[in-house]
Amino acid sequence: MDVTRLTELLQEAEEHHGRYEPTAPPHHWSDWYAAYVVAREQGRTEDQADADATRHTESVLR
């Protein structure tokens, strides 16, 4: 992955995380972002990556 692609994915993750943040339990933003970026790199859609990141973050909180 190059810097340009990572920048795009981080900006995309920021947008999606912004919708999750207000309703989410306290969490580390990096857990959500990392799961989102990995999902997108694996070919998942934005919506699928959003759901994957949310599931991952909530599983870490248990």
Tab-separated table of C-alpha atoms in Angstrom:
chain	number	residue	atom	x	y	z
A	1	MET	CA	0.000	0.000	0.000
A	2	ASP	CA	1.346	3.422	-0.841
A	3	VAL	CA	0.939	6.694	1.029
A	4	THR	CA	-1.702	8.033	-1.363
A	5	ARG	CA	-3.899	4.936	-0.962
A	6	LEU	CA	-3.485	4.894	2.816
A	7	THR	CA	-4.398	8.579	2.987
A	8	GLU	CA	-7.560	7.909	0.960
A	9	LEU	CA	-8.542	5.019	3.206
A	10	LEU	CA	-7.881	6.974	6.395
A	11	GLN	CA	-10.019	9.858	5.145
A	12	GLU	CA	-12.773	7.420	4.206
A	13	ALA	CA	-12.495	5.749	7.606
A	14	GLU	CA	-12.691	9.141	9.302
A	15	GLU	CA	-15.981	9.854	7.553
A	16	HIS	CA	-17.494	6.499	8.497
A	17	HIS	CA	-16.157	6.562	12.052
A	18	GLY	CA	-17.717	9.992	12.501
A	19	ARG	CA	-21.142	8.382	12.130
A	20	TYR	CA	-20.279	5.592	14.580
A	21	GLU	CA	-18.626	7.724	17.252
A	22	PRO	CA	-21.706	9.505	18.703
A	23	THR	CA	-23.482	6.248	19.539
A	24	ALA	CA	-20.471	4.067	20.330
A	25	PRO	CA	-19.272	3.030	23.753
A	26	PRO	CA	-15.901	4.481	24.749
A	27	HIS	CA	-13.244	2.930	22.517
A	28	HIS	CA	-9.884	3.505	20.906
A	29	TRP	CA	-10.410	5.072	17.477
A	30	SER	CA	-7.395	3.142	16.193
A	31	ASP	CA	-9.193	-0.203	16.653
A	32	TRP	CA	-12.027	0.956	14.440
A	33	TYR	CA	-9.794	2.606	11.816
A	34	ALA	CA	-7.450	-0.383	11.550
A	35	ALA	CA	-10.298	-2.835	11.038
A	36	TYR	CA	-11.882	-0.537	8.452
A	37	VAL	CA	-8.674	-0.119	6.445
A	38	VAL	CA	-7.920	-3.851	6.497
A	39	ALA	CA	-11.451	-4.665	5.333
A	40	ARG	CA	-11.220	-2.180	2.449
A	41	GLU	CA	-7.839	-3.579	1.435
A	42	GLN	CA	-9.442	-7.038	1.356
A	43	GLY	CA	-11.974	-5.804	-1.186
A	44	ARG	CA	-14.913	-5.132	1.120
A	45	THR	CA	-17.250	-2.264	0.226
A	46	GLU	CA	-17.400	0.865	2.367
A	47	ASP	CA	-20.577	-0.355	4.047
A	48	GLN	CA	-19.157	-3.823	4.654
A	49	ALA	CA	-15.945	-2.343	6.063
A	50	ASP	CA	-18.007	-0.078	8.311
A	51	ALA	CA	-19.875	-3.100	9.691
A	52	ASP	CA	-16.655	-5.106	10.053
A	53	ALA	CA	-14.955	-2.279	11.942
A	54	THR	CA	-17.914	-1.866	14.259
A	55	ARG	CA	-18.051	-5.607	14.998
A	56	HIS	CA	-14.312	-5.709	15.613
A	57	THR	CA	-14.336	-2.700	17.933
A	58	GLU	CA	-17.259	-3.990	19.934
A	59	SER	CA	-15.616	-7.420	20.259
A	60	VAL	CA	-12.460	-5.761	21.632
A	61	LEU	CA	-14.546	-3.987	24.280
A	62	ARG	CA	-15.929	-7.226	25.738
